[in-house]
Structure formats: C-alpha cells, structure tokens
PDB file of C-alpha atoms in Angstrom:
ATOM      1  CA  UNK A   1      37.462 -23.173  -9.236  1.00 39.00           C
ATOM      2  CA  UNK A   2      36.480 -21.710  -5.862  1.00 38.00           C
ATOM      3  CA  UNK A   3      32.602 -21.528  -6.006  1.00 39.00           C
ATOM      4  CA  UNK A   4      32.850 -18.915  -2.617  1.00 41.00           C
ATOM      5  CA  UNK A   5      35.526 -18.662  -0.673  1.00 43.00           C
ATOM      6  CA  UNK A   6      36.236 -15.388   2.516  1.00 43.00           C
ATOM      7  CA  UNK A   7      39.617 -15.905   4.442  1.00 44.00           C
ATOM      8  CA  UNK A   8      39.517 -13.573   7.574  1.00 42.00           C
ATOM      9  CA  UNK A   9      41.554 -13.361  10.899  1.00 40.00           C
ATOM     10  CA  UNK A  10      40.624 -14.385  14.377  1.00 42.00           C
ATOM     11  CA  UNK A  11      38.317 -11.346  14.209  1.00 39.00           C
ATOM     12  CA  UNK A  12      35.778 -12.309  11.562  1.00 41.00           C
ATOM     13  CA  UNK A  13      32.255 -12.203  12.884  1.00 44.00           C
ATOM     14  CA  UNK A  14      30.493 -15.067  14.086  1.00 47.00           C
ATOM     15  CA  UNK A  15      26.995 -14.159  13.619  1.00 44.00           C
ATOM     16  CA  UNK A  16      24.440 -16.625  14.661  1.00 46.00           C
ATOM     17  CA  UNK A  17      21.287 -17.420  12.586  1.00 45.00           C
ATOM     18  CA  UNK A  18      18.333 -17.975  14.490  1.00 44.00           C
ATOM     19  CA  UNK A  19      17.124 -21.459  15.571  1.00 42.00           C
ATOM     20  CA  UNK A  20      15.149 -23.111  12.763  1.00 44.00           C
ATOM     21  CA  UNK A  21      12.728 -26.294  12.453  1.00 46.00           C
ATOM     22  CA  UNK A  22      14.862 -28.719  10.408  1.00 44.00           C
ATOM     23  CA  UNK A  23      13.468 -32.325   8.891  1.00 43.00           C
ATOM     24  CA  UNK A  24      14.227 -35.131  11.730  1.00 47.00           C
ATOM     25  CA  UNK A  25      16.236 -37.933  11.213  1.00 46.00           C
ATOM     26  CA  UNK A  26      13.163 -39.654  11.979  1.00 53.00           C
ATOM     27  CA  UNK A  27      10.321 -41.532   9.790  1.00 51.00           C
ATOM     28  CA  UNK A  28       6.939 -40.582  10.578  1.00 49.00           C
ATOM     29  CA  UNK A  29       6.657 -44.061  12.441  1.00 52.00           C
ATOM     30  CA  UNK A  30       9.176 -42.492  15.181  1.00 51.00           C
ATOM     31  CA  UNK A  31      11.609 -44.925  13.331  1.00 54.00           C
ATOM     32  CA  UNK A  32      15.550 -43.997  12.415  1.00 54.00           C
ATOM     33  CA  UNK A  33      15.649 -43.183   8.979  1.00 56.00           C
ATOM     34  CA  UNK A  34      18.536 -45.634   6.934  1.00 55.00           C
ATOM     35  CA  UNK A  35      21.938 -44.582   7.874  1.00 56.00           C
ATOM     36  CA  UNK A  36      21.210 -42.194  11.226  1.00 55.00           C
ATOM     37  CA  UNK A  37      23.396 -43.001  13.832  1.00 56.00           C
ATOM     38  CA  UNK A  38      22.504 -44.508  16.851  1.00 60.00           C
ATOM     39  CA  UNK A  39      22.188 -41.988  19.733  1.00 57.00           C
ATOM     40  CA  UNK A  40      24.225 -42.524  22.338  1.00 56.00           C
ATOM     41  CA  UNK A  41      23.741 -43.036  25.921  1.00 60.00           C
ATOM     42  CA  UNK A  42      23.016 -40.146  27.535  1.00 61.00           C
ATOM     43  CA  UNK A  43      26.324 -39.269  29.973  1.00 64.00           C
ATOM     44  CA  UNK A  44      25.981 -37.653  33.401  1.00 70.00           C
ATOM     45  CA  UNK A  45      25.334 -33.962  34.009  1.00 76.00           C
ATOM     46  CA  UNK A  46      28.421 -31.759  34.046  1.00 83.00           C
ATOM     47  CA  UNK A  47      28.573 -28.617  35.641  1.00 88.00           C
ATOM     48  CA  UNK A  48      30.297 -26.050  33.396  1.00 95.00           C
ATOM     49  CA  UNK A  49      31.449 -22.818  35.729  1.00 95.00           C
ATOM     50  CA  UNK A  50      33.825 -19.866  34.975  1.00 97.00           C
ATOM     51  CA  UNK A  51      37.549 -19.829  36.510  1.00 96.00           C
ATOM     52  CA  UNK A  52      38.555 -16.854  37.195  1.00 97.00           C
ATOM     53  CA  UNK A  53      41.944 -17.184  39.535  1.00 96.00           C
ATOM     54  CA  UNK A  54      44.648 -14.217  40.277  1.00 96.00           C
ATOM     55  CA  UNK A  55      47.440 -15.307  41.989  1.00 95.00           C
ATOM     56  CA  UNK A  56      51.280 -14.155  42.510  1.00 91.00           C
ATOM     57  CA  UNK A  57      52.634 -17.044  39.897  1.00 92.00           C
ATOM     58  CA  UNK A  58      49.672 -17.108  37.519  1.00 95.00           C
ATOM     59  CA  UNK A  59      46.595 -16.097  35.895  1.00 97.00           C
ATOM     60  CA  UNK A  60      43.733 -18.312  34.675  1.00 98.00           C
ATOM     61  CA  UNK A  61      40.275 -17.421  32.853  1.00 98.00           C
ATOM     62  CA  UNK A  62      37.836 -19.437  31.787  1.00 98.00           C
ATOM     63  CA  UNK A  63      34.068 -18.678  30.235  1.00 98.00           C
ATOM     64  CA  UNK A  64      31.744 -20.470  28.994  1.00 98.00           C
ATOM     65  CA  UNK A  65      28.765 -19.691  27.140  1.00 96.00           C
ATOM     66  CA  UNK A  66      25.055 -20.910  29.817  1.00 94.00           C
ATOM     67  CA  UNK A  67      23.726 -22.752  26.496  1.00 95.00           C
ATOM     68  CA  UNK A  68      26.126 -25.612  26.613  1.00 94.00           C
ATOM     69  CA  UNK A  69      25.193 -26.891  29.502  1.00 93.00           C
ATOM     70  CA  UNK A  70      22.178 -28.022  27.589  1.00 93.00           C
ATOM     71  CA  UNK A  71      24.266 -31.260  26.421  1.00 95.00           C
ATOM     72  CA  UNK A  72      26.315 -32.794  29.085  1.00 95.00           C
ATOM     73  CA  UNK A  73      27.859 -35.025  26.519  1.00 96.00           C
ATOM     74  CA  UNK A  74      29.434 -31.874  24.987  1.00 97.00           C
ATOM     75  CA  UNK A  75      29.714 -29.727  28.499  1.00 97.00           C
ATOM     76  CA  UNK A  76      31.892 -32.517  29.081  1.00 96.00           C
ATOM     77  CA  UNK A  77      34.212 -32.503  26.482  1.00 97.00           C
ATOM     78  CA  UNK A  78      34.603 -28.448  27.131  1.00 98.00           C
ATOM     79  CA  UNK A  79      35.508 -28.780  30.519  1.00 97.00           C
ATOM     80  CA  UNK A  80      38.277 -31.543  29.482  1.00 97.00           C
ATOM     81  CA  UNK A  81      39.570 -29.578  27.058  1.00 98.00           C
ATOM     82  CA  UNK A  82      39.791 -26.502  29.722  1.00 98.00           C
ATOM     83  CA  UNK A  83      40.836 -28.609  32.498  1.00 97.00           C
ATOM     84  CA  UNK A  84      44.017 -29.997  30.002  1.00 98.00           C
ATOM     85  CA  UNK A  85      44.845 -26.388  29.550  1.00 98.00           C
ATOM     86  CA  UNK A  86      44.849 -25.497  32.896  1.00 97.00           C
ATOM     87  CA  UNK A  87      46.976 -28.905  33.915  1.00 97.00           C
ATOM     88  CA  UNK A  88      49.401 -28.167  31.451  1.00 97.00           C
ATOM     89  CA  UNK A  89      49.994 -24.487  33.216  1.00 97.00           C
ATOM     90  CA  UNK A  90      50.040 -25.548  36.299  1.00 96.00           C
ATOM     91  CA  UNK A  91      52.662 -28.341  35.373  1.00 95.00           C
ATOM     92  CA  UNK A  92      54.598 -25.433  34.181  1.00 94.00           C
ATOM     93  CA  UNK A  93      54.504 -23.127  36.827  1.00 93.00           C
ATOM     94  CA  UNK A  94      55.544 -26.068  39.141  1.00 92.00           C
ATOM     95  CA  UNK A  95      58.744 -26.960  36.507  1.00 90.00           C
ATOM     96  CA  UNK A  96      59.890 -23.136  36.715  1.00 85.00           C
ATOM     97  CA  UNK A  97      63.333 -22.159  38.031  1.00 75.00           C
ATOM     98  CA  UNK A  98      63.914 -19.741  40.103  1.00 70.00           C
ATOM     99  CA  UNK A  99      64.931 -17.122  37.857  1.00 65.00           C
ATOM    100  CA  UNK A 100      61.674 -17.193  36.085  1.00 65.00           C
ATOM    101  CA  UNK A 101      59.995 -16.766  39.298  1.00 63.00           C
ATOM    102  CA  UNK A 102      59.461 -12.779  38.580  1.00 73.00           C
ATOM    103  CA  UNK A 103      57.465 -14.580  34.928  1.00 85.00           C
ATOM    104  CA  UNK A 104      53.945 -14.248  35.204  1.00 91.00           C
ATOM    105  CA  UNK A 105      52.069 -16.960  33.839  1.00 95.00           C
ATOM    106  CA  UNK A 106      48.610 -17.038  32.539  1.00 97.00           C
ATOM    107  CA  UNK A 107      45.940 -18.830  30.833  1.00 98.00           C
ATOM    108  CA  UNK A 108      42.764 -17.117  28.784  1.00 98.00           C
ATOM    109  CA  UNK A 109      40.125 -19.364  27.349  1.00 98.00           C
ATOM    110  CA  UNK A 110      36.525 -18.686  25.944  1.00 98.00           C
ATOM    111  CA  UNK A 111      33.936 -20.750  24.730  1.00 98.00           C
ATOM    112  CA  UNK A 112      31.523 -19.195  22.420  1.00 98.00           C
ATOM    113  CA  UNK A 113      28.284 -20.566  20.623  1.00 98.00           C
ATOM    114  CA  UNK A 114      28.654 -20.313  16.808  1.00 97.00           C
ATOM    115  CA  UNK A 115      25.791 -22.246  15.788  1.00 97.00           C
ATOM    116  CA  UNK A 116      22.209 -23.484  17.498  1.00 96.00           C
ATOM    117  CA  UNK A 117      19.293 -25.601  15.883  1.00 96.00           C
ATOM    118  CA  UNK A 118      17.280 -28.734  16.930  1.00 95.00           C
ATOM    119  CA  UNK A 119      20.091 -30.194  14.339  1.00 95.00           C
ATOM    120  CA  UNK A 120      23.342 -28.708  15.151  1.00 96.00           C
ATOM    121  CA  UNK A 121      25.012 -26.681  18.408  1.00 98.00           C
ATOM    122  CA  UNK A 122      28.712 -25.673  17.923  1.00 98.00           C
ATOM    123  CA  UNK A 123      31.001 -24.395  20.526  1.00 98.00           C
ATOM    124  CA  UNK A 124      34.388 -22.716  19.543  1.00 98.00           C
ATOM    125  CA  UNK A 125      36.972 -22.330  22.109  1.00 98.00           C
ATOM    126  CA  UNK A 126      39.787 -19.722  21.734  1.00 98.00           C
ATOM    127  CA  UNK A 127      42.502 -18.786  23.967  1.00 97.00           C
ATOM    128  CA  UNK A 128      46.232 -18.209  24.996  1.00 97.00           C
ATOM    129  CA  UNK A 129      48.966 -20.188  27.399  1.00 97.00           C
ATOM    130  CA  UNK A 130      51.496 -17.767  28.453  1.00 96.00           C
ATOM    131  CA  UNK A 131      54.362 -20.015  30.440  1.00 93.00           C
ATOM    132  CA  UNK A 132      57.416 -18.179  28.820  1.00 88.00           C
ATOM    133  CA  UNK A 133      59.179 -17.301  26.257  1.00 86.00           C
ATOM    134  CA  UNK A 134      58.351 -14.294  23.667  1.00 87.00           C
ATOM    135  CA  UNK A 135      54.863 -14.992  23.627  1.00 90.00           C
ATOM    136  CA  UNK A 136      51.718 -16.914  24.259  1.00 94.00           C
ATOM    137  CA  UNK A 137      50.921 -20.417  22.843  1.00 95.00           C
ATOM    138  CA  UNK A 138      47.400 -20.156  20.884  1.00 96.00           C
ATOM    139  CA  UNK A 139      44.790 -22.495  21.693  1.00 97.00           C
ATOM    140  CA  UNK A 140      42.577 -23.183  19.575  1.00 97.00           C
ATOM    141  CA  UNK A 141      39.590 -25.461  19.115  1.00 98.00           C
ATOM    142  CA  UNK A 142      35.774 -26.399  17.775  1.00 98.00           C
ATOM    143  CA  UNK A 143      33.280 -28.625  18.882  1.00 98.00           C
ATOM    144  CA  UNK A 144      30.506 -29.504  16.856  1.00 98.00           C
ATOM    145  CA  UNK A 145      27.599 -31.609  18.681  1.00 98.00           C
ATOM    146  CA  UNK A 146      24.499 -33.347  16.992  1.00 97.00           C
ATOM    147  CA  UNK A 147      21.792 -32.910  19.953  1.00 96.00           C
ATOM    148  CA  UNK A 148      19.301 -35.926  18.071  1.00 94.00           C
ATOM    149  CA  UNK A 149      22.578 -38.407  18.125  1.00 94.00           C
ATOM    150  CA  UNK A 150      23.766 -37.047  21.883  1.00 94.00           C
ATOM    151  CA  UNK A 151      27.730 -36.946  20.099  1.00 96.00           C
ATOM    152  CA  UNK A 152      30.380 -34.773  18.400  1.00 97.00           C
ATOM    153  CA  UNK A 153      30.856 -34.598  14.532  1.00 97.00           C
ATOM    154  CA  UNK A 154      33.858 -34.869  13.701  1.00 97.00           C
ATOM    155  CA  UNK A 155      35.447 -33.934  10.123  1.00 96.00           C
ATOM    156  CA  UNK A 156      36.033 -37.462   9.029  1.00 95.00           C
ATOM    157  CA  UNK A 157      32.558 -37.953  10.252  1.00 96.00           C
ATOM    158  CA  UNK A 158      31.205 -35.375   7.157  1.00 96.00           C
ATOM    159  CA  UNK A 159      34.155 -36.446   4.518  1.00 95.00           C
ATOM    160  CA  UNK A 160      35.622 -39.748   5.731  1.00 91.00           C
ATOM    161  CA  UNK A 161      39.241 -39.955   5.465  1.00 83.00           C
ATOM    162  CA  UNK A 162      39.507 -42.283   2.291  1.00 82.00           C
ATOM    163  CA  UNK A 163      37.076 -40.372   0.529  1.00 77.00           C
ATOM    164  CA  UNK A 164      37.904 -38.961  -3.029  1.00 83.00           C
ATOM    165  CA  UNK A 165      37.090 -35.163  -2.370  1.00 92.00           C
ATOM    166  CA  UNK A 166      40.034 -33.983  -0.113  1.00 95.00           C
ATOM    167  CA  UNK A 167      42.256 -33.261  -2.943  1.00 95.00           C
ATOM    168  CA  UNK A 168      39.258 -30.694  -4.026  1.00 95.00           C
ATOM    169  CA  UNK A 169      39.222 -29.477  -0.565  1.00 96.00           C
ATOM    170  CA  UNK A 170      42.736 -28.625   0.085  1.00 96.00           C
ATOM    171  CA  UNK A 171      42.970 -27.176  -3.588  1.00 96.00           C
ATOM    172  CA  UNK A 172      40.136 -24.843  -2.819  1.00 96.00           C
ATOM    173  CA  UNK A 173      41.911 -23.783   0.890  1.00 97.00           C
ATOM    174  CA  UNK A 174      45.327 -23.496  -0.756  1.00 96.00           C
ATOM    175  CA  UNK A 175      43.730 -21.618  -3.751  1.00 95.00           C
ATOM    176  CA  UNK A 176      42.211 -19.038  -0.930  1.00 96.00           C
ATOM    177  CA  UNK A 177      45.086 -18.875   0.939  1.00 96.00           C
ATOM    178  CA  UNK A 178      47.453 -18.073  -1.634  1.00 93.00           C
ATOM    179  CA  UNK A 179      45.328 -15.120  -2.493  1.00 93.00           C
ATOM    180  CA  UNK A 180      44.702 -14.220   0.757  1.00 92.00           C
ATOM    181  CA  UNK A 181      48.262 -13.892   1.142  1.00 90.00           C
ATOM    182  CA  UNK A 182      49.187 -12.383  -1.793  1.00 87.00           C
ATOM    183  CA  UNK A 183      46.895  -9.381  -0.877  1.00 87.00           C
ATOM    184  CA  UNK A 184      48.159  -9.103   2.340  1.00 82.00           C
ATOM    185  CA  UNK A 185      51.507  -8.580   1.471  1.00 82.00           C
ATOM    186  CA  UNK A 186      50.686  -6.070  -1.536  1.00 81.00           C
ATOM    187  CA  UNK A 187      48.722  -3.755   1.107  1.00 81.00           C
ATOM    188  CA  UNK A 188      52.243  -3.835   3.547  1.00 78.00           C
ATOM    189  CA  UNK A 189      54.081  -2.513   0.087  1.00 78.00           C
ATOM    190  CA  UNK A 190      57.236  -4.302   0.565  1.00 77.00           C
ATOM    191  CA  UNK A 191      60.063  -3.592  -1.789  1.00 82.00           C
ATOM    192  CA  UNK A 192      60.044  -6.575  -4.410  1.00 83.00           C
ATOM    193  CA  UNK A 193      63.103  -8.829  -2.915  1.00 83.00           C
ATOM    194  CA  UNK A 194      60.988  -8.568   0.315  1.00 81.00           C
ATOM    195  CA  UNK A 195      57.758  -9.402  -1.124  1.00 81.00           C
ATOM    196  CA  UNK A 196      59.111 -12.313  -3.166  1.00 83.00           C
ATOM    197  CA  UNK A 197      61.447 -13.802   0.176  1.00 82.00           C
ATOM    198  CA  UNK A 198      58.021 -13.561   2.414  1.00 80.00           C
ATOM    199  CA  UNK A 199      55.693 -14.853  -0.275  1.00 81.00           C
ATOM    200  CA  UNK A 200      58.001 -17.978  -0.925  1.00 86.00           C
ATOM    201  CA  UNK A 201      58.397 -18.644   3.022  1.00 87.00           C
ATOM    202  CA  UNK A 202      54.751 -17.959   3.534  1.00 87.00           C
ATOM    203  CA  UNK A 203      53.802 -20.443   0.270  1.00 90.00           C
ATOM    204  CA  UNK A 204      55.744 -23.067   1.447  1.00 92.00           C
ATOM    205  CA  UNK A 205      53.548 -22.996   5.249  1.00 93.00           C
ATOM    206  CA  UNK A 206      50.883 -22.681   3.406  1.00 95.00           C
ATOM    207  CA  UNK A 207      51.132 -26.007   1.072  1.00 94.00           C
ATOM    208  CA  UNK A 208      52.750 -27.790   4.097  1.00 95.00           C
ATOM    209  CA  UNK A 209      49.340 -27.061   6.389  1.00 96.00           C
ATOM    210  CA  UNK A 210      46.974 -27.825   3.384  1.00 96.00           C
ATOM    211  CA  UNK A 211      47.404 -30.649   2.313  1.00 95.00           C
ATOM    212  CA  UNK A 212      44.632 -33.601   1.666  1.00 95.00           C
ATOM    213  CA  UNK A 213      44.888 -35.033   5.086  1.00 94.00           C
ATOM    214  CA  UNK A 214      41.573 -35.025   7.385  1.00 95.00           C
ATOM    215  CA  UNK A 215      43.621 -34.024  10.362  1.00 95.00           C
ATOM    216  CA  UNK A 216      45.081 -30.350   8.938  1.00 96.00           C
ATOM    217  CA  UNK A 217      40.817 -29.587   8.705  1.00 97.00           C
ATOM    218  CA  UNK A 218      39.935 -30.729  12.071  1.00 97.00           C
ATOM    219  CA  UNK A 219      38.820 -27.799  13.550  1.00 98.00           C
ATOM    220  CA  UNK A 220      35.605 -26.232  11.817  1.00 98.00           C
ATOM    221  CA  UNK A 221      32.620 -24.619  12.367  1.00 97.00           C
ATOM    222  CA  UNK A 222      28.874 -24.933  10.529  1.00 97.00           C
ATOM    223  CA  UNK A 223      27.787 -21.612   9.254  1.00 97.00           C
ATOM    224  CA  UNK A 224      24.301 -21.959   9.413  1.00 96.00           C
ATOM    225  CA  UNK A 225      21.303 -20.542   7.597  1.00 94.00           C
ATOM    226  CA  UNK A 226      17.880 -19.398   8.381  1.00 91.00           C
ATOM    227  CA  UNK A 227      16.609 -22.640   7.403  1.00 92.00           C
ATOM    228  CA  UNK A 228      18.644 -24.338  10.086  1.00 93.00           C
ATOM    229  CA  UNK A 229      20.729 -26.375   7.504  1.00 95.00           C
ATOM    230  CA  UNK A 230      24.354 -25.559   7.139  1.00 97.00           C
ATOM    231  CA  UNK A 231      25.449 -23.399   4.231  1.00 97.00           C
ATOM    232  CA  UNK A 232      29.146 -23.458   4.624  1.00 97.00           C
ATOM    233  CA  UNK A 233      31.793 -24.809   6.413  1.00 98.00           C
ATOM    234  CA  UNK A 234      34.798 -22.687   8.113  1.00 98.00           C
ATOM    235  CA  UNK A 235      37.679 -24.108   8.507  1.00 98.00           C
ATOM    236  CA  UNK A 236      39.853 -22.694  10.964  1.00 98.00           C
ATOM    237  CA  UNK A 237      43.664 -23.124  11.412  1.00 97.00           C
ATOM    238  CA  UNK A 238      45.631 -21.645  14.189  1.00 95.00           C
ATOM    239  CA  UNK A 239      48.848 -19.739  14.308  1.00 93.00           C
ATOM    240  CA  UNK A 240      52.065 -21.559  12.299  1.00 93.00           C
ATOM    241  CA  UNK A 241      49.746 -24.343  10.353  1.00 96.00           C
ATOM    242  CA  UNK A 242      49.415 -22.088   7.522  1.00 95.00           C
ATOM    243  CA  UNK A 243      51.352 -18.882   8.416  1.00 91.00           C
ATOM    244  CA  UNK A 244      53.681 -17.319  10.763  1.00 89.00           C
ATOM    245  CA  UNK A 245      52.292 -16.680  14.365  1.00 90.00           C
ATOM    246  CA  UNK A 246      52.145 -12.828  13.188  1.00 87.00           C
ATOM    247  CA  UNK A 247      49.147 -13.799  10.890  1.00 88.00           C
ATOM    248  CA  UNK A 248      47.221 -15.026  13.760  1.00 91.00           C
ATOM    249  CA  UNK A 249      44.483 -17.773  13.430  1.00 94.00           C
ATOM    250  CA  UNK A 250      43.005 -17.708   9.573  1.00 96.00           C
ATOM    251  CA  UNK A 251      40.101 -19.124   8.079  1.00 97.00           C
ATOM    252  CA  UNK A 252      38.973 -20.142   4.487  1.00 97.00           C
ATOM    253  CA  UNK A 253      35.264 -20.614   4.034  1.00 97.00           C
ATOM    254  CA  UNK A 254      33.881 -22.909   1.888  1.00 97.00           C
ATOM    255  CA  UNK A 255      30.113 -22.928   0.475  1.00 97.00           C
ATOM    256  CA  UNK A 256      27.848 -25.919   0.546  1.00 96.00           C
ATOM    257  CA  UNK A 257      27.627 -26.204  -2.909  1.00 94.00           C
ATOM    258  CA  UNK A 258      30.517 -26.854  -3.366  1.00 95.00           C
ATOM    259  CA  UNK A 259      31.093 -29.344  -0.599  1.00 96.00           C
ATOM    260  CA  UNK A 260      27.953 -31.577  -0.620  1.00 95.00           C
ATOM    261  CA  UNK A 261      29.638 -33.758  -3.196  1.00 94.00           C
ATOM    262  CA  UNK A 262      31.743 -35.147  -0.558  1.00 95.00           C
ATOM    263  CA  UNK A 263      29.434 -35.064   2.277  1.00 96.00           C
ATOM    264  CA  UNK A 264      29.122 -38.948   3.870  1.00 95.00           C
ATOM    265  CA  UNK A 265      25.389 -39.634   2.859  1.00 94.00           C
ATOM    266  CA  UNK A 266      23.852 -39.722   6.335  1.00 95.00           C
ATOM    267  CA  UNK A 267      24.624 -35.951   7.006  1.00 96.00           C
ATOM    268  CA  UNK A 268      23.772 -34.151   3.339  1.00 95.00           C
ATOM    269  CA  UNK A 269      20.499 -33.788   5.083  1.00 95.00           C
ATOM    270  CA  UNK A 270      22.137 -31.224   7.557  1.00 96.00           C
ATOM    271  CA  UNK A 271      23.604 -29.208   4.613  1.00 96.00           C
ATOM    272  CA  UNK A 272      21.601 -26.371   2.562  1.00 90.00           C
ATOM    273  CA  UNK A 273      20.752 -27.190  -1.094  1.00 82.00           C
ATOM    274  CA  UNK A 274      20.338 -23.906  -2.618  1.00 75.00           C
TER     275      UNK A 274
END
C-alpha cells in the first residue's frame, strides 16, 4: 500500500527547504566513516554561462542557475548535457532540405536548483528541441551531486540494480499512476467507450514505463526537509514513458518511509527517519 504518494505535471512546485547542518560522513577523528565513498579528485573549474542566440535558422536558450558553479564536477556535467543538446540542433539544421528552410528551429533549456545542503545539491534541467515535425522533443533531466564525495548519485547508487525492492517501487509508481490517470480522465467526462479505449491505451504506457528496471527511474530529485535529510524521492518521467506526449512530464512521489528499506546502507544516513 502506498504510504504517500502526489503525481503532478511539469508544473508542480519545487520549493526549496533551507540549507541545514546534517551529520558528516566523517568520525570525529576526521576519519571516513565504514562504507563512505571515496571523494573524488577534484576536476577543473568550468565556466557555466547563459546562451542566448537568435538567428534566421534557429533559436537557442540556455540558463543556468549561479549556485552550480559551486561544484565544477557537476557544472561540468550541465554544460555536457547542454552542449549535446545544442550539437544535436545544430546537426539538424545543417541536415535540413531546402523546403524546410522557412522551419524555424529552436532549442529551450533551464537548469534549476531543487535541493541545497552541506549533504546534497540537485540540479533539474528541463527543456524543448524543436527541429520539425508537429512538435517539440522534451528534454528532460536531473542531476543529483554529493558535495562531501565531489560526484553524482545516481539511482542504482541509492537502490542498486539487483536489489530486492524494485518490484515495491514500480508497484507503488504504477499504483499512483493508475489513479492519477483514472482521475484525469473522469474530470474530461468522456462518454464510457471513450473512457474505457483511453484508459486501456493509457494502462498499457503506463505498465510498459514502470516496470522494475533501474533505468525507467533514472531521473529523480531529493525532496528535502528542514533537517537537511531527504524526505522523499520524485521520480520524474518525461513525455511518452508513461503517457501520451499530451500528458506532459509526470511525477509520482514517494515518502522516505517507505523507501529506506531499500536504500544501499552507505546513504540511509542522507534520508529522514521520521
């Protein structure tokens, strides 16, 4: 049984607790405590500046939030994610015929801070590729960066791929999904051989996106307390994993209690207890 649960679309706030003092992963002795990863080399300073270019073929916009410049490790991995998006316009701008000429192309990406402490700093990055065709291609990704350990954390980091709770985790997203769904389609009041033909299409995305496979959870973000320590996690999952492009990027929450079972024993300390 879903202990909490809140699916939303690409709209749902992102409010940001304050930065809180959280236990270090280090013994009093300055020592690692058992199981804390090494951290890793610190990588060159990366300079992280908005694009903003207008031109007659194409369009390209890219911000980034000041604060991630803190951790070049991360700054880094933002600006190859943007500079991939942009090389992948430009590619097709260079493949267009002429008809398509007239087609203005374009490229919108932000990068937003969802979460901040001593502990944990996560970036999301949402956007749109326009390059043709009835409409944009979503893009869609989260970066979650452990300052003390200088690296990202991955979802098989937290619940590694052979471990024995993804079949609770996918039941939990499907479960939230499903009703999601089935109250979205009661509010568009649908006569019943509609309802039932969109509800079986949408059912069928829905179990083929959810199931218990680390890579349909990849992208997630912390959602952190007051205490610094992470009370839930959001998964988020981008137009056509789990629902037509119409439904937009969707997200099932998940509370900590009901996760920390699963957690890989090096990071419970990260999650909230309560």
């Amino acid at each position: 049984m879903i202990l909490s649960s809140l699916v939303v679309l690409s709209a749902c706030d992102r409010g940001q607790a304050p930065v809180a003092d959280a236990p270090s992963s280090q013994a009093a002795d300055g020592t690692p405590e058992p199981g804390t990863p090494e951290p890793a080399p610190a990588p060159a300073p990366v300079e992280l500046k908005d694009v903003s270019e207008v031109t007659s073929d194409y369009v390209v916009g890219i911000t980034y939030p000041p604060s991630a410049m803190k951790y070049p490790g991360l700054a880094a991995e933002l600006k190859r994610y943007a500079d991939d998006a942009r090389e992948d316009l430009m590619q097709a701008v260079a493949a267009r015929t002429e008809g398509e000429a007239a087609t203005l192309y374009d490229l919108s990406l932000t990068f937003t801070e969802v979460a901040n402490t001593p502990q944990l700093f996560a970036i999301a990055a949402d956007g749109s590729s326009y390059t043709g065709g009835a409409h944009s291609s979503p893009l869609l990704a989260r970066f979650v960066w452990l300052p003390e350990q200088q690296q990202r954390l991955r979802i098989t980091d937290l619940f590694p791929a052979d471990g024995d709770g993804w079949a609770e985790i996918a039941s939990q997203v499907r479960e939230s999904l499903h009703t999601a769904l089935s109250q979205r389609l009661d509010a568009d009041e649908l006569s019943p051989g509609e309802r039932e033909r969109m509800m079986r299409d949408a059912r069928r995305m829905i179990e083929d996106g959810t199931g218990p496979e680390a890579e349909n959870y990849s992208e997630f973000e912390p959602v952190v307390g007051r205490d610094g320590r992470i009370e839930a996690i959001r998964f988020v999952f981008p137009p056509y994993q789990v629902g037509p492009y119409s439904d937009g990027e969707q997200v099932v929450q998940l509370p900590a209690s009901a996760l920390l079972p699963y957690v890989a024993e090096q990071y419970r300390k990260l999650f909230s207890t309560r």
